[in-house]
C-alpha atoms as a printed R data frame, in Angstrom:
    type eleno elety resid chain resno       x        y       z
1   ATOM     1    CA   MET     A     1 -65.081 -176.497 -11.147
2   ATOM     2    CA   THR     A     2 -63.605 -176.258  -7.835
3   ATOM     3    CA   THR     A     3 -63.087 -173.897  -4.630
4   ATOM     4    CA   ARG     A     4 -59.894 -173.687  -3.004
5   ATOM     5    CA   ASN     A     5 -60.944 -175.237   0.004
6   ATOM     6    CA   ILE     A     6 -61.828 -179.212   1.112
7   ATOM     7    CA   PRO     A     7 -58.480 -180.240   0.304
8   ATOM     8    CA   THR     A     8 -56.117 -179.917   2.360
9   ATOM     9    CA   LEU     A     9 -57.371 -177.883   5.324
10  ATOM    10    CA   ASN     A    10 -56.589 -179.631   8.490
11  ATOM    11    CA   LEU     A    11 -60.546 -181.081   8.922
12  ATOM    12    CA   GLN     A    12 -59.880 -182.263  12.654
13  ATOM    13    CA   ASN     A    13 -61.437 -179.667  14.385
14  ATOM    14    CA   LYS     A    14 -62.857 -180.509  17.719
15  ATOM    15    CA   ASN     A    15 -63.940 -176.823  19.145
16  ATOM    16    CA   TYR     A    16 -67.022 -176.516  16.332
17  ATOM    17    CA   PRO     A    17 -69.435 -174.002  18.781
18  ATOM    18    CA   MET     A    18 -72.876 -175.402  17.492
19  ATOM    19    CA   PRO     A    19 -73.534 -178.909  16.509
20  ATOM    20    CA   LEU     A    20 -72.241 -179.876  12.848
21  ATOM    21    CA   SER     A    21 -73.183 -183.137  11.395
22  ATOM    22    CA   THR     A    22 -73.785 -184.596   7.501
23  ATOM    23    CA   PRO     A    23 -77.395 -185.808   7.344
24  ATOM    24    CA   THR     A    24 -77.927 -186.763   3.431
25  ATOM    25    CA   ILE     A    25 -79.722 -184.104   1.675
26  ATOM    26    CA   GLN     A    26 -81.319 -184.321  -1.654
27  ATOM    27    CA   THR     A    27 -82.311 -182.333  -4.440
28  ATOM    28    CA   GLU     A    28 -83.646 -183.378  -7.751
29  ATOM    29    CA   ARG     A    29 -81.010 -185.165  -9.151
30  ATOM    30    CA   LEU     A    30 -78.464 -185.726  -6.437
31  ATOM    31    CA   LEU     A    31 -77.608 -186.856  -3.458
32  ATOM    32    CA   LEU     A    32 -75.344 -185.279  -0.695
33  ATOM    33    CA   ARG     A    33 -74.041 -187.793   1.387
34  ATOM    34    CA   PRO     A    34 -70.591 -189.142   3.494
35  ATOM    35    CA   PHE     A    35 -68.096 -190.334   1.988
36  ATOM    36    CA   ALA     A    36 -67.659 -194.227   2.034
37  ATOM    37    CA   GLU     A    37 -64.821 -196.696   0.889
38  ATOM    38    CA   SER     A    38 -66.819 -197.734  -1.715
39  ATOM    39    CA   ASP     A    39 -66.573 -194.604  -3.346
40  ATOM    40    CA   LEU     A    40 -62.203 -195.151  -4.166
41  ATOM    41    CA   ASP     A    41 -62.738 -195.944  -7.553
42  ATOM    42    CA   ASP     A    42 -65.251 -193.212  -7.910
43  ATOM    43    CA   PHE     A    43 -63.073 -190.854  -6.714
44  ATOM    44    CA   PHE     A    44 -59.980 -191.867  -8.206
45  ATOM    45    CA   GLU     A    45 -61.457 -191.440 -10.967
46  ATOM    46    CA   CYS     A    46 -62.301 -187.319 -10.694
47  ATOM    47    CA   CYS     A    47 -58.856 -186.527  -9.083
48  ATOM    48    CA   ARG     A    48 -56.298 -187.724 -11.330
49  ATOM    49    CA   ASN     A    49 -57.693 -185.356 -13.524
50  ATOM    50    CA   PRO     A    50 -54.842 -182.087 -14.195
51  ATOM    51    CA   ASN     A    51 -57.548 -180.055 -14.556
52  ATOM    52    CA   LEU     A    52 -59.292 -180.775 -11.348
53  ATOM    53    CA   GLY     A    53 -56.236 -181.130  -9.296
54  ATOM    54    CA   ASN     A    54 -54.914 -177.876 -10.398
55  ATOM    55    CA   ASN     A    55 -57.729 -175.801  -9.780
56  ATOM    56    CA   ALA     A    56 -58.662 -177.102  -6.193
57  ATOM    57    CA   GLY     A    57 -54.868 -177.028  -5.856
58  ATOM    58    CA   TRP     A    58 -53.655 -180.559  -5.321
59  ATOM    59    CA   LYS     A    59 -51.350 -182.474  -7.218
60  ATOM    60    CA   PRO     A    60 -53.328 -184.862  -9.788
61  ATOM    61    CA   HIS     A    61 -53.422 -188.484  -8.235
62  ATOM    62    CA   GLU     A    62 -51.376 -190.768 -10.521
63  ATOM    63    CA   ALA     A    63 -52.156 -194.001  -8.757
64  ATOM    64    CA   ARG     A    64 -54.692 -195.553  -6.714
65  ATOM    65    CA   GLU     A    65 -53.202 -195.835  -2.846
66  ATOM    66    CA   GLU     A    66 -52.963 -191.755  -3.210
67  ATOM    67    CA   SER     A    67 -56.488 -191.224  -3.936
68  ATOM    68    CA   GLU     A    68 -57.344 -193.578  -0.698
69  ATOM    69    CA   GLU     A    69 -55.359 -192.577   1.312
70  ATOM    70    CA   ALA     A    70 -56.703 -188.444   1.092
71  ATOM    71    CA   LEU     A    71 -60.101 -190.652   0.901
72  ATOM    72    CA   HIS     A    72 -59.382 -191.439   4.752
73  ATOM    73    CA   SER     A    73 -57.928 -188.376   6.174
74  ATOM    74    CA   VAL     A    74 -59.780 -185.474   4.347
75  ATOM    75    CA   PHE     A    75 -63.259 -186.306   2.942
76  ATOM    76    CA   MET     A    76 -64.475 -189.832   5.403
77  ATOM    77    CA   ASN     A    77 -65.831 -189.594   9.095
78  ATOM    78    CA   GLN     A    78 -65.849 -185.485   8.502
79  ATOM    79    CA   GLU     A    79 -68.377 -183.197   9.569
80  ATOM    80    CA   GLY     A    80 -70.131 -181.104   7.632
81  ATOM    81    CA   ILE     A    81 -68.794 -183.176   3.501
82  ATOM    82    CA   TRP     A    82 -70.546 -184.301   1.273
83  ATOM    83    CA   GLY     A    83 -69.670 -186.737  -1.616
84  ATOM    84    CA   ILE     A    84 -72.362 -185.733  -4.266
85  ATOM    85    CA   GLU     A    85 -73.578 -188.455  -5.752
86  ATOM    86    CA   LEU     A    86 -75.905 -188.674  -9.338
87  ATOM    87    CA   LYS     A    87 -79.327 -190.115  -8.797
88  ATOM    88    CA   GLU     A    88 -79.634 -191.282 -12.084
89  ATOM    89    CA   THR     A    89 -76.323 -193.399 -11.805
90  ATOM    90    CA   ASN     A    90 -75.245 -194.057  -8.266
91  ATOM    91    CA   ARG     A    91 -71.615 -192.748  -8.542
92  ATOM    92    CA   ILE     A    92 -69.713 -189.941  -6.593
93  ATOM    93    CA   ILE     A    93 -69.236 -186.951  -9.367
94  ATOM    94    CA   GLY     A    94 -67.751 -184.328  -6.395
95  ATOM    95    CA   SER     A    95 -67.689 -183.219  -3.270
96  ATOM    96    CA   VAL     A    96 -69.188 -180.059  -1.181
97  ATOM    97    CA   GLY     A    97 -68.610 -178.751   2.735
98  ATOM    98    CA   ILE     A    98 -68.947 -176.382   4.230
99  ATOM    99    CA   ILE     A    99 -66.254 -176.488   6.777
100 ATOM   100    CA   PRO     A   100 -64.214 -173.813   9.786
101 ATOM   101    CA   ASP     A   101 -62.953 -170.995   7.957
102 ATOM   102    CA   PRO     A   102 -59.195 -169.970   9.183
103 ATOM   103    CA   LYS     A   103 -59.267 -166.405   8.542
104 ATOM   104    CA   ARG     A   104 -61.960 -166.073  10.421
105 ATOM   105    CA   GLU     A   105 -62.766 -166.174  14.821
106 ATOM   106    CA   ASN     A   106 -66.536 -166.221  14.136
107 ATOM   107    CA   PRO     A   107 -68.344 -169.470  15.991
108 ATOM   108    CA   ALA     A   108 -71.019 -168.200  13.745
109 ATOM   109    CA   SER     A   109 -69.240 -168.008  10.270
110 ATOM   110    CA   ARG     A   110 -68.334 -171.841   7.855
111 ATOM   111    CA   MET     A   111 -66.576 -171.846   5.095
112 ATOM   112    CA   LEU     A   112 -67.849 -173.185   1.401
113 ATOM   113    CA   GLY     A   113 -65.937 -175.754  -0.500
114 ATOM   114    CA   TYR     A   114 -66.976 -178.430  -3.466
115 ATOM   115    CA   TRP     A   115 -65.151 -179.940  -6.343
116 ATOM   116    CA   LEU     A   116 -66.888 -182.018  -9.341
117 ATOM   117    CA   LYS     A   117 -65.544 -183.455 -11.722
118 ATOM   118    CA   GLU     A   118 -64.702 -182.729 -15.227
119 ATOM   119    CA   THR     A   119 -67.251 -184.736 -17.325
120 ATOM   120    CA   HIS     A   120 -70.434 -183.066 -15.336
121 ATOM   121    CA   TRP     A   121 -69.459 -179.158 -15.782
122 ATOM   122    CA   GLY     A   122 -71.784 -176.712 -17.288
123 ATOM   123    CA   LYS     A   123 -74.715 -178.603 -16.372
124 ATOM   124    CA   GLY     A   124 -76.428 -177.422 -13.196
125 ATOM   125    CA   PHE     A   125 -74.981 -179.611 -10.510
126 ATOM   126    CA   MET     A   126 -72.168 -177.862  -7.907
127 ATOM   127    CA   SER     A   127 -74.832 -174.732  -8.551
128 ATOM   128    CA   GLU     A   128 -77.731 -177.621  -7.040
129 ATOM   129    CA   ALA     A   129 -75.557 -178.820  -4.539
130 ATOM   130    CA   VAL     A   130 -74.320 -175.297  -3.020
131 ATOM   131    CA   THR     A   131 -78.164 -173.963  -2.945
132 ATOM   132    CA   ALA     A   132 -78.395 -177.605  -1.224
133 ATOM   133    CA   VAL     A   133 -76.088 -177.061   1.690
134 ATOM   134    CA   LEU     A   134 -76.638 -172.992   1.911
135 ATOM   135    CA   GLU     A   135 -79.488 -174.058   3.091
136 ATOM   136    CA   TYR     A   136 -78.614 -176.474   5.651
137 ATOM   137    CA   GLY     A   137 -75.881 -173.545   6.988
138 ATOM   138    CA   PHE     A   138 -78.485 -171.222   7.247
139 ATOM   139    CA   ASN     A   139 -80.997 -172.281   7.853
140 ATOM   140    CA   THR     A   140 -80.670 -175.670   9.565
141 ATOM   141    CA   LEU     A   141 -77.030 -174.437  11.855
142 ATOM   142    CA   HIS     A   142 -78.576 -170.785  11.204
143 ATOM   143    CA   LEU     A   143 -75.173 -169.260  10.431
144 ATOM   144    CA   LYS     A   144 -74.680 -165.897   9.946
145 ATOM   145    CA   LEU     A   145 -72.160 -165.976   7.103
146 ATOM   146    CA   ILE     A   146 -70.375 -168.562   4.546
147 ATOM   147    CA   SER     A   147 -67.584 -167.511   3.031
148 ATOM   148    CA   ALA     A   148 -65.413 -168.676  -0.314
149 ATOM   149    CA   ASN     A   149 -62.812 -168.574  -1.585
150 ATOM   150    CA   CYS     A   150 -60.903 -169.420  -5.232
151 ATOM   151    CA   TYR     A   151 -57.746 -168.901  -7.557
152 ATOM   152    CA   PRO     A   152 -58.053 -165.964  -9.441
153 ATOM   153    CA   HIS     A   153 -57.786 -168.134 -12.814
154 ATOM   154    CA   ASN     A   154 -60.591 -170.146 -11.394
155 ATOM   155    CA   ILE     A   155 -63.617 -168.639 -13.841
156 ATOM   156    CA   ARG     A   156 -66.104 -171.007 -13.111
157 ATOM   157    CA   SER     A   157 -66.592 -171.401  -9.044
158 ATOM   158    CA   ARG     A   158 -65.978 -167.177  -9.782
159 ATOM   159    CA   ARG     A   159 -69.419 -167.139 -11.249
160 ATOM   160    CA   LEU     A   160 -71.270 -170.079  -9.209
161 ATOM   161    CA   LEU     A   161 -70.588 -167.616  -6.476
162 ATOM   162    CA   THR     A   162 -71.872 -164.693  -7.218
163 ATOM   163    CA   SER     A   163 -74.702 -166.380  -8.649
164 ATOM   164    CA   LYS     A   164 -75.102 -167.505  -5.215
165 ATOM   165    CA   ASN     A   165 -74.880 -164.030  -4.199
166 ATOM   166    CA   PHE     A   166 -71.289 -163.937  -2.598
167 ATOM   167    CA   VAL     A   167 -69.595 -160.441  -2.243
168 ATOM   168    CA   TYR     A   168 -66.388 -159.997  -3.513
169 ATOM   169    CA   GLU     A   169 -64.031 -159.008  -0.823
170 ATOM   170    CA   GLY     A   170 -60.647 -158.579  -2.175
171 ATOM   171    CA   ILE     A   171 -58.063 -160.102  -3.028
172 ATOM   172    CA   LEU     A   172 -55.403 -162.455  -0.309
173 ATOM   173    CA   HIS     A   173 -52.222 -161.812  -1.922
174 ATOM   174    CA   GLU     A   174 -49.653 -164.684  -2.737
175 ATOM   175    CA   ALA     A   175 -51.938 -166.526  -0.513
176 ATOM   176    CA   GLU     A   176 -50.533 -169.938  -1.339
177 ATOM   177    CA   GLN     A   177 -47.383 -172.510  -2.818
178 ATOM   178    CA   THR     A   178 -49.239 -175.499  -4.214
179 ATOM   179    CA   TYR     A   179 -47.621 -178.732  -4.972
180 ATOM   180    CA   ASP     A   180 -45.477 -177.526  -7.572
181 ATOM   181    CA   GLY     A   181 -43.789 -174.444  -6.283
182 ATOM   182    CA   ARG     A   182 -46.304 -171.667  -7.741
183 ATOM   183    CA   ILE     A   183 -48.232 -168.909  -5.641
184 ATOM   184    CA   TYR     A   184 -50.893 -167.976  -6.436
185 ATOM   185    CA   ASP     A   185 -53.129 -165.459  -4.670
186 ATOM   186    CA   HIS     A   186 -56.824 -166.433  -3.514
187 ATOM   187    CA   LEU     A   187 -59.984 -163.963  -4.149
188 ATOM   188    CA   CYS     A   188 -61.858 -164.244  -1.372
189 ATOM   189    CA   PHE     A   189 -66.089 -163.945  -1.236
190 ATOM   190    CA   TYR     A   190 -68.502 -164.356   1.792
191 ATOM   191    CA   LEU     A   191 -71.860 -164.769   1.579
192 ATOM   192    CA   PRO     A   192 -73.722 -162.928   4.494
193 ATOM   193    CA   LYS     A   193 -77.473 -164.388   5.499
194 ATOM   194    CA   ASN     A   194 -78.888 -161.744   4.549
195 ATOM   195    CA   ASN     A   195 -78.275 -161.290   0.963
196 ATOM   196    CA   TYR     A   196 -79.785 -165.707   1.818
197 ATOM   197    CA   PRO     A   197 -83.756 -166.333   0.299
198 ATOM   198    CA   ALA     A   198 -85.575 -166.837   3.067
199 ATOM   199    CA   HIS     A   199 -87.343 -169.538   1.684
200 ATOM   200    CA   PRO     A   200 -85.935 -172.494   1.108
201 ATOM   201    CA   ASP     A   201 -86.184 -174.855  -2.175
202 ATOM   202    CA   LYS     A   202 -88.623 -177.123  -2.431
203 ATOM   203    CA   ASN     A   203 -86.719 -179.464  -4.150
204 ATOM   204    CA   THR     A   204 -84.411 -180.109  -1.095
205 ATOM   205    CA   GLU     A   205 -85.068 -182.334   1.479
206 ATOM   206    CA   LEU     A   206 -83.175 -183.238   4.175
207 ATOM   207    CA   ASN     A   207 -82.789 -186.535   5.851
208 ATOM   208    CA   ARG     A   208 -80.908 -186.606   9.516
């Protein structure tokens, strides 16, 4: 399960309009935390799966060194990017984040992105993680809007976004050429703050 956003964007944006950090967030079954060097083996195990990479737009990793480079350049020490650790096993099973949206020049908006190891699809883990991050975005960062996009064939991601009250706003045609030369549309969604529940999830705990 993935959206299109986290793996390929340049996250070195130093012009955040409001403080954007990566605090640890606990949910009932998950620990959302910054990535660390010790996550490399779990990260590689996730990223080598073609069913994950092809839904997110990156080439499935063939060597541990590819994952090491991606972990350091895209995921580690990045504001607004969390690793998803399963409390039961203390292993990384995915990632979720809210980062600047390149399609919007709006200082009160961010873009949601996520991916999850295939063996954990269909168990509600990403729904749990996304709920926690949306709560953080709206209630701590005081964002006015959070966007997301995915490929048309990514049915699981579309279902997740609509289940969280995201509004479908249309197709960005021929939006991206992937590593294998294919051209894909983006399905674009947004969640305004007034569509988000006013009361936070009682099972979510923010640790600064």
